[in-house]
Short mmCIF file of C-alpha atoms in Angstrom, two decimals:
data_model
loop_
_atom_site.label_atom_id
_atom_site.label_comp_id
_atom_site.label_asym_id
_atom_site.label_seq_id
_atom_site.Cartn_x
_atom_site.Cartn_y
_atom_site.Cartn_z
CA UNK V 1 0.00 0.00 0.00
CA UNK V 2 1.22 3.54 -0.82
CA UNK V 3 0.74 5.71 2.29
CA UNK V 4 1.29 9.47 2.67
CA UNK V 5 1.87 10.78 6.21
CA UNK V 6 1.08 14.49 6.56
CA UNK V 7 2.49 16.28 9.62
CA UNK V 8 3.38 19.87 10.58
CA UNK V 9 6.41 19.18 12.78
CA UNK V 10 10.12 18.75 11.95
CA UNK V 11 11.30 15.62 10.18
CA UNK V 12 13.73 13.99 10.98
CA UNK V 13 11.72 14.05 14.20
CA UNK V 14 12.41 16.24 17.22
CA UNK V 15 9.25 15.76 19.30
CA UNK V 16 6.09 13.75 19.91
CA UNK V 17 4.06 13.63 16.69
CA UNK V 18 7.24 13.48 14.61
CA UNK V 19 8.47 10.43 16.53
CA UNK V 20 5.01 8.84 16.32
CA UNK V 21 5.05 9.25 12.54
CA UNK V 22 8.64 8.03 12.28
CA UNK V 23 8.08 4.84 14.29
CA UNK V 24 4.81 4.01 12.54
CA UNK V 25 6.39 4.64 9.12
CA UNK V 26 9.37 2.41 9.89
CA UNK V 27 7.13 -0.48 10.92
CA UNK V 28 4.92 -0.06 7.86
CA UNK V 29 7.99 -0.14 5.57
CA UNK V 30 9.20 -3.31 7.33
CA UNK V 31 5.83 -4.85 6.43
CA UNK V 32 6.26 -3.99 2.74
CA UNK V 33 4.34 -0.72 2.45
CA UNK V 34 5.67 2.42 0.74
CA UNK V 35 5.54 5.45 3.05
CA UNK V 36 6.06 9.12 2.17
CA UNK V 37 6.18 11.80 4.89
CA UNK V 38 5.14 15.35 3.92
CA UNK V 39 5.85 18.19 6.34
CA UNK V 40 6.64 21.91 6.41
CA UNK V 41 9.58 23.14 4.37
CA UNK V 42 11.10 26.61 4.01
CA UNK V 43 11.29 29.31 1.37
CA UNK V 44 12.36 28.14 -2.07
CA UNK V 45 12.00 24.79 -3.76
CA UNK V 46 10.42 21.58 -2.54
CA UNK V 47 12.96 19.44 -0.70
CA UNK V 48 13.03 15.71 -1.38
CA UNK V 49 15.19 13.20 0.51
CA UNK V 50 15.17 9.86 2.34
CA UNK V 51 15.61 9.39 6.08
CA UNK V 52 16.02 5.86 7.42
CA UNK V 53 14.34 4.45 4.26
CA UNK V 54 11.40 6.86 4.65
CA UNK V 55 10.74 9.14 1.67
CA UNK V 56 10.34 12.76 2.79
CA UNK V 57 8.98 15.80 0.95
CA UNK V 58 9.08 19.34 2.34
CA UNK V 59 6.90 21.66 0.23
CA UNK V 60 7.36 25.42 0.50
CA UNK V 61 6.15 27.05 3.67
CA UNK V 62 5.87 30.64 4.91
CA UNK V 63 5.29 31.10 8.68
CA UNK V 64 2.60 33.79 8.44
CA UNK V 65 1.26 33.52 12.00
CA UNK V 66 -1.62 33.05 12.84
CA UNK V 67 -2.48 31.87 9.31
CA UNK V 68 0.45 29.42 9.06
CA UNK V 69 -1.75 26.31 8.86
CA UNK V 70 -3.83 27.83 6.05
CA UNK V 71 -0.65 28.78 4.15
CA UNK V 72 0.71 25.27 4.70
CA UNK V 73 -2.54 23.85 3.31
CA UNK V 74 -2.22 25.83 0.06
CA UNK V 75 1.29 24.55 -0.63
CA UNK V 76 0.52 20.96 0.37
CA UNK V 77 -2.56 20.77 -1.85
CA UNK V 78 -0.50 22.18 -4.74
CA UNK V 79 2.15 19.56 -4.01
CA UNK V 80 -0.38 16.70 -4.12
CA UNK V 81 -1.83 17.99 -7.42
CA UNK V 82 1.64 17.93 -9.00
CA UNK V 83 2.44 14.37 -7.97
CA UNK V 84 2.46 11.85 -10.77
CA UNK V 85 1.50 8.90 -8.57
CA UNK V 86 -1.60 8.66 -6.40
CA UNK V 87 -1.46 7.45 -2.81
CA UNK V 88 -3.74 4.67 -1.66
CA UNK V 89 -4.38 6.55 1.58
CA UNK V 90 -3.36 9.87 3.16
CA UNK V 91 -2.82 9.81 6.92
CA UNK V 92 -3.06 13.29 8.50
CA UNK V 93 -1.67 13.75 12.02
CA UNK V 94 -3.37 16.62 13.87
CA UNK V 95 -3.27 19.16 15.51
CA UNK V 96 -1.91 21.88 13.20
CA UNK V 97 -1.52 19.74 10.09
CA UNK V 98 -3.56 21.19 7.21
CA UNK V 99 -6.95 19.49 6.70
CA UNK V 100 -6.52 19.02 2.94
CA UNK V 101 -9.03 17.63 0.48
CA UNK V 102 -7.91 14.80 -1.79
CA UNK V 103 -9.12 12.17 -4.23
CA UNK V 104 -7.35 9.62 -2.03
CA UNK V 105 -9.14 8.44 1.13
CA UNK V 106 -8.02 10.19 4.32
CA UNK V 107 -7.33 8.82 7.79
CA UNK V 108 -7.02 11.50 10.47
CA UNK V 109 -5.28 10.89 13.78
CA UNK V 110 -6.03 13.58 16.36
CA UNK V 111 -3.32 13.40 19.01
CA UNK V 112 -4.84 16.11 21.17
CA UNK V 113 -7.87 18.39 21.05
CA UNK V 114 -6.68 21.97 20.53
CA UNK V 115 -9.82 23.36 22.14
CA UNK V 116 -9.10 21.44 25.35
CA UNK V 117 -5.33 21.76 25.14
CA UNK V 118 -5.34 25.55 24.91
CA UNK V 119 -7.36 25.83 28.14
CA UNK V 120 -4.25 24.64 29.96
CA UNK V 121 -1.83 26.98 28.15
CA UNK V 122 -0.22 29.33 30.67
CA UNK V 123 0.01 32.93 29.43
CA UNK V 124 3.38 34.45 30.38
CA UNK V 125 3.41 37.59 28.18
CA UNK V 126 1.51 39.47 25.46
CA UNK V 127 2.80 37.02 22.85
CA UNK V 128 1.27 34.22 24.90
CA UNK V 129 -2.09 36.00 24.91
CA UNK V 130 -1.96 36.17 21.12
CA UNK V 131 -1.04 32.50 20.79
CA UNK V 132 -3.82 31.40 23.13
CA UNK V 133 -6.46 33.56 21.46
CA UNK V 134 -5.62 32.68 17.84
CA UNK V 135 -5.21 28.97 18.62
CA UNK V 136 -8.57 28.89 20.36
CA UNK V 137 -10.27 30.68 17.44
CA UNK V 138 -8.60 28.65 14.66
CA UNK V 139 -8.22 25.31 16.45
CA UNK V 140 -11.89 24.35 16.39
CA UNK V 141 -12.57 24.95 12.66
CA UNK V 142 -9.31 23.26 11.60
CA UNK V 143 -10.16 20.10 13.53
CA UNK V 144 -13.77 20.19 12.34
CA UNK V 145 -12.59 20.46 8.73
CA UNK V 146 -10.31 17.43 9.16
CA UNK V 147 -13.18 15.43 10.65
CA UNK V 148 -15.39 16.42 7.70
CA UNK V 149 -12.75 15.54 5.08
CA UNK V 150 -11.59 12.23 6.56
CA UNK V 151 -13.19 8.85 5.94
CA UNK V 152 -11.83 7.60 9.28
CA UNK V 153 -10.84 9.43 12.48
CA UNK V 154 -8.56 7.82 15.07
CA UNK V 155 -7.08 9.08 18.29
CA UNK V 156 -4.54 8.08 20.92
CA UNK V 157 -6.68 7.71 24.04
CA UNK V 158 -10.23 7.41 25.30
CA UNK V 159 -9.71 10.82 26.95
CA UNK V 160 -9.16 12.54 23.59
CA UNK V 161 -11.97 10.49 22.05
CA UNK V 162 -14.41 11.85 24.66
CA UNK V 163 -13.24 15.40 23.94
CA UNK V 164 -13.85 14.93 20.22
CA UNK V 165 -17.34 13.58 20.87
CA UNK V 166 -18.08 16.55 23.18
CA UNK V 167 -16.68 19.30 20.94
CA UNK V 168 -17.20 18.04 17.39
CA UNK V 169 -19.79 16.29 15.25
CA UNK V 170 -18.22 12.84 15.46
CA UNK V 171 -19.37 9.51 16.81
CA UNK V 172 -17.07 6.78 18.08
CA UNK V 173 -13.58 7.76 16.88
CA UNK V 174 -11.28 4.73 16.77
CA UNK V 175 -8.87 4.60 19.72
CA UNK V 176 -5.53 3.24 18.49
CA UNK V 177 -3.18 4.41 21.22
CA UNK V 178 0.44 5.47 21.29
CA UNK V 179 3.45 3.22 20.85
CA UNK V 180 6.89 2.60 22.27
CA UNK V 181 9.90 0.59 21.10
CA UNK V 182 10.05 -2.02 23.84
CA UNK V 183 13.34 -3.40 22.49
CA UNK V 184 15.06 -0.04 23.07
CA UNK V 185 13.26 1.03 26.25
CA UNK V 186 13.77 -2.05 28.40
CA UNK V 187 14.71 -2.73 32.04
CA UNK V 188 18.28 -3.47 33.13
CA UNK V 189 19.18 -6.07 35.74
CA UNK V 190 21.44 -3.78 37.72
CA UNK V 191 21.02 -0.01 38.02
CA UNK V 192 24.09 2.20 38.24
CA UNK V 193 22.38 5.12 40.00
CA UNK V 194 19.38 6.07 42.15
CA UNK V 195 17.18 9.08 41.38
CA UNK V 196 13.66 10.29 40.63
CA UNK V 197 13.18 11.20 36.96
CA UNK V 198 10.96 13.70 35.12
CA UNK V 199 11.01 14.02 31.33
CA UNK V 200 8.98 16.75 29.63
CA UNK V 201 8.65 20.37 28.70
CA UNK V 202 9.27 22.97 31.40
CA UNK V 203 5.90 24.69 31.51
CA UNK V 204 3.01 24.99 33.93
CA UNK V 205 0.76 22.57 32.05
CA UNK V 206 3.18 19.72 32.74
CA UNK V 207 2.84 20.23 36.50
CA UNK V 208 6.56 20.87 36.83
CA UNK V 209 6.10 23.16 39.84
CA UNK V 210 3.95 20.51 41.53
CA UNK V 211 7.02 18.27 41.36
CA UNK V 212 9.46 20.90 42.59
CA UNK V 213 7.20 21.89 45.49
CA UNK V 214 6.79 18.20 46.33
CA UNK V 215 10.58 17.84 46.47
CA UNK V 216 10.76 20.81 48.85
CA UNK V 217 8.46 18.84 51.19
CA UNK V 218 10.82 15.85 51.07
CA UNK V 219 14.11 17.44 52.09
CA UNK V 220 14.67 14.73 54.69
CA UNK V 221 14.76 12.08 51.96
CA UNK V 222 18.22 11.49 50.53
CA UNK V 223 17.31 11.44 46.85
CA UNK V 224 18.31 13.13 43.63
CA UNK V 225 15.77 14.45 41.15
CA UNK V 226 16.74 14.67 37.47
CA UNK V 227 14.61 16.93 35.27
CA UNK V 228 15.03 16.40 31.52
CA UNK V 229 13.61 18.92 29.06
CA UNK V 230 13.58 22.56 28.13
CA UNK V 231 10.96 25.29 28.09
CA UNK V 232 10.02 28.84 29.08
CA UNK V 233 10.01 28.17 32.83
CA UNK V 234 13.68 27.25 33.09
CA UNK V 235 14.85 30.65 34.52
CA UNK V 236 11.93 30.69 36.98
CA UNK V 237 12.73 27.15 38.10
CA UNK V 238 16.42 27.94 38.53
CA UNK V 239 15.58 30.91 40.77
CA UNK V 240 13.16 28.81 42.84
CA UNK V 241 15.71 26.02 43.31
CA UNK V 242 18.40 28.49 44.41
CA UNK V 243 16.07 30.37 46.77
CA UNK V 244 14.90 27.15 48.44
CA UNK V 245 18.33 25.48 48.46
CA UNK V 246 17.09 22.46 46.48
CA UNK V 247 20.53 21.29 45.43
CA UNK V 248 19.30 17.74 44.91
CA UNK V 249 17.31 18.84 41.83
CA UNK V 250 19.36 18.84 38.63
CA UNK V 251 18.12 20.44 35.40
CA UNK V 252 19.64 18.39 32.58
CA UNK V 253 18.02 20.26 29.69
CA UNK V 254 17.75 18.48 26.35
CA UNK V 255 19.66 15.18 26.24
CA UNK V 256 20.59 12.82 23.41
CA UNK V 257 18.37 9.84 22.66
CA UNK V 258 20.96 7.35 23.93
CA UNK V 259 21.37 9.27 27.19
CA UNK V 260 17.59 9.43 27.64
CA UNK V 261 17.35 5.64 27.33
CA UNK V 262 20.04 5.25 30.02
CA UNK V 263 18.33 7.78 32.29
CA UNK V 264 15.11 5.76 32.17
CA UNK V 265 16.94 2.49 32.81
CA UNK V 266 18.85 3.72 35.86
CA UNK V 267 16.09 5.74 37.54
CA UNK V 268 14.23 4.47 40.61
CA UNK V 269 10.93 6.29 40.06
CA UNK V 270 9.41 8.23 37.16
CA UNK V 271 7.16 11.21 37.93
CA UNK V 272 4.85 13.01 35.49
CA UNK V 273 2.29 15.29 37.22
CA UNK V 274 0.90 16.89 34.04
CA UNK V 275 -2.41 18.78 34.13
CA UNK V 276 -3.46 17.79 30.59
CA UNK V 277 -2.29 15.24 27.98
CA UNK V 278 -3.48 13.27 24.98
CA UNK V 279 -1.40 10.18 25.78
CA UNK V 280 2.18 11.03 26.81
CA UNK V 281 4.94 9.01 25.17
CA UNK V 282 7.29 9.63 28.09
CA UNK V 283 5.03 7.69 30.47
CA UNK V 284 5.02 4.72 28.07
CA UNK V 285 8.81 4.90 27.71
CA UNK V 286 9.25 4.89 31.48
CA UNK V 287 6.87 1.96 31.94
CA UNK V 288 8.57 0.05 29.13
CA UNK V 289 11.86 0.59 30.99
CA UNK V 290 10.37 -1.17 34.02
CA UNK V 291 9.97 1.98 36.10
CA UNK V 292 7.28 2.50 38.72
CA UNK V 293 5.46 5.67 37.65
CA UNK V 294 3.70 8.36 39.64
CA UNK V 295 1.34 10.30 37.37
CA UNK V 296 -1.49 12.77 37.85
CA UNK V 297 -5.02 11.38 37.88
CA UNK V 298 -6.06 12.96 34.57
CA UNK V 299 -8.15 10.90 32.10
CA UNK V 300 -5.30 10.22 29.64
CA UNK V 301 -3.11 8.67 32.34
CA UNK V 302 -5.97 6.46 33.50
CA UNK V 303 -5.96 4.89 30.03
CA UNK V 304 -2.60 3.36 30.92
CA UNK V 305 -2.05 3.40 34.67
CA UNK V 306 -4.13 1.32 37.07
CA UNK V 307 -3.63 2.70 40.56
CA UNK V 308 -1.55 0.39 42.79
CA UNK V 309 -1.26 -2.20 40.02
CA UNK V 310 1.18 -0.80 37.43
CA UNK V 311 1.74 2.68 38.85
CA UNK V 312 0.42 5.28 41.26
CA UNK V 313 -2.09 8.04 40.53
CA UNK V 314 -1.67 11.33 42.36
CA UNK V 315 -4.17 14.16 42.71
CA UNK V 316 -3.67 16.70 39.93
CA UNK V 317 -2.21 19.95 41.23
CA UNK V 318 -1.41 18.59 44.71
CA UNK V 319 2.30 18.75 45.66
CA UNK V 320 1.43 17.24 49.06
CA UNK V 321 -0.13 14.10 47.58
CA UNK V 322 2.67 13.84 45.03
CA UNK V 323 5.28 14.07 47.81
CA UNK V 324 3.56 11.29 49.75
CA UNK V 325 3.51 8.97 46.71
CA UNK V 326 7.18 9.63 45.90
CA UNK V 327 8.18 9.02 49.52
CA UNK V 328 6.20 5.78 49.60
CA UNK V 329 8.02 4.38 46.57
CA UNK V 330 11.41 5.51 47.83
CA UNK V 331 10.79 3.58 51.06
CA UNK V 332 8.92 0.48 49.78
CA UNK V 333 11.23 -1.58 47.58
CA UNK V 334 8.73 -4.44 47.23
CA UNK V 335 5.97 -2.15 45.93
CA UNK V 336 8.41 -0.44 43.61
CA UNK V 337 9.48 -3.75 42.03
CA UNK V 338 5.86 -4.93 41.67
CA UNK V 339 4.72 -1.73 39.94
CA UNK V 340 7.75 -1.74 37.64
CA UNK V 341 7.18 -5.36 36.55
CA UNK V 342 3.50 -4.74 35.88
CA UNK V 343 4.28 -1.52 34.01
CA UNK V 344 6.51 -3.43 31.61
CA UNK V 345 3.82 -6.10 31.10
CA UNK V 346 1.28 -3.38 30.25
CA UNK V 347 3.51 -2.06 27.48
CA UNK V 348 4.23 -5.51 26.06
CA UNK V 349 0.51 -6.30 26.00
CA UNK V 350 -0.91 -3.06 24.58
CA UNK V 351 1.56 -0.40 23.46
CA UNK V 352 4.33 -1.83 21.25
CA UNK V 353 4.74 -0.41 17.75
CA UNK V 354 4.04 -3.84 16.26
CA UNK V 355 0.58 -3.78 17.84
CA UNK V 356 -0.11 -0.16 16.88
CA UNK V 357 1.00 -0.79 13.28
CA UNK V 358 -1.26 -3.83 12.92
CA UNK V 359 -4.20 -1.70 14.05
CA UNK V 360 -3.43 0.94 11.43
CA UNK V 361 -3.05 -1.66 8.67
CA UNK V 362 -6.60 -2.81 9.42
CA UNK V 363 -7.80 0.81 9.47
CA UNK V 364 -6.17 1.56 6.10
CA UNK V 365 -7.77 -1.54 4.60
CA UNK V 366 -11.17 -0.59 6.01
CA UNK V 367 -10.83 3.01 4.80
CA UNK V 368 -9.81 2.09 1.24
CA UNK V 369 -12.28 -0.77 0.72
#
C-alpha cells in the first residue's frame, strides 16, 4: 500500500508527533508498504530526501502567524496535485496539520484536542495571549474540517476520544493508542544510580512546579531528582531552586536519545504530574523501561495506569499528595518492584509499535475498501 503521512512538525523528528510518525512509518515499511512523509519546508524549492528508508517531501512554507496552517494547506494541496502517482491513503496527524481535500481516502489521527489543550496553556506575556487567542479561534474549525474531510478518524486515548465527541460532530472515533519501542526502552538487571526522573517540557501545564514543590516537602529524603527537558520556565525554576536550596534537583536540559534511554533504565521512580495530555509518550517509555510511575489522575493517564497495580495516581495539582507517593516508593522496595514489573507487562501487552501498526493496517484496509 502507498501511504502518505502528513504532519506539521520537523522531520527527521524532534518531538512527539514526529516520533510517532517516524516509528509508525518504519514499521509499515518493514511490512512492505511504501511510506512518504510530507511536512513543512522553508522558502524556495520543494525538498526531497530519504531518512532511514522513509521518503520525505518538504513543500514550500511561509510562517505567516496566525495563518500558518492555512498557508501550509495551500502549498501541500498544490504539491499533491503535482504528484504523478496517487497514494492509496493519506494519513493526517493533527493538531496543526492542514486538513486538505484529496481524491485519495483520508485517515485523520487527532493526538490532542486543541480546544481542550489551549485551556491549559499558561500565558506568560503578550505574545502568549496572542497565541492562546488565535489557537482557540482557529483550532476548532481546523479540527472540524479534518473530521469532515476524513473517511476515518482515530485518536490516541479514550480521553481525547471523549473530547472529540463533546466538541465536534463525530461519533465513536477509533482509539488506536500510542506506541513505544520495547526493544530499546527495556529494564536493566542492575542499576548504576538512584534518582527520581521527570522528562517533559518545562511549563506549567506539565505540572513541573507541583514536582518541585513536592521535592521541597521531602528534604529529609536522601534522593536526587533529574529533570530532563527545556521550556520557558527554566529561569523561573532555577531561581526557585536556588532560593529554596534544592541542590538535589538537577536540570539536565535536552539530552541525546541514547542518554535518555540510560536515564530511564537507571532511575528508581518516574514522575509526570501533568495537568493535561493526549497520551504522553514519556510515560510509556518509562513503563517500558520497568519503572514505577507516579502520574497525575487525569483521564489520559488512567488509560494506561491502574492505581496500585502498574503505577500510582496522584491528585492533579497537589504537591502534598505527590510528595507522599514519591516518599512511599522511595521507602517500599517491594511495591516499587511490583509496579515496575507490571508496568513493563502493560507495554508488552498493549503499546508496542508492532501492535499499533497492525491496528493501522486494518484501518487503512477498512478506509480504502
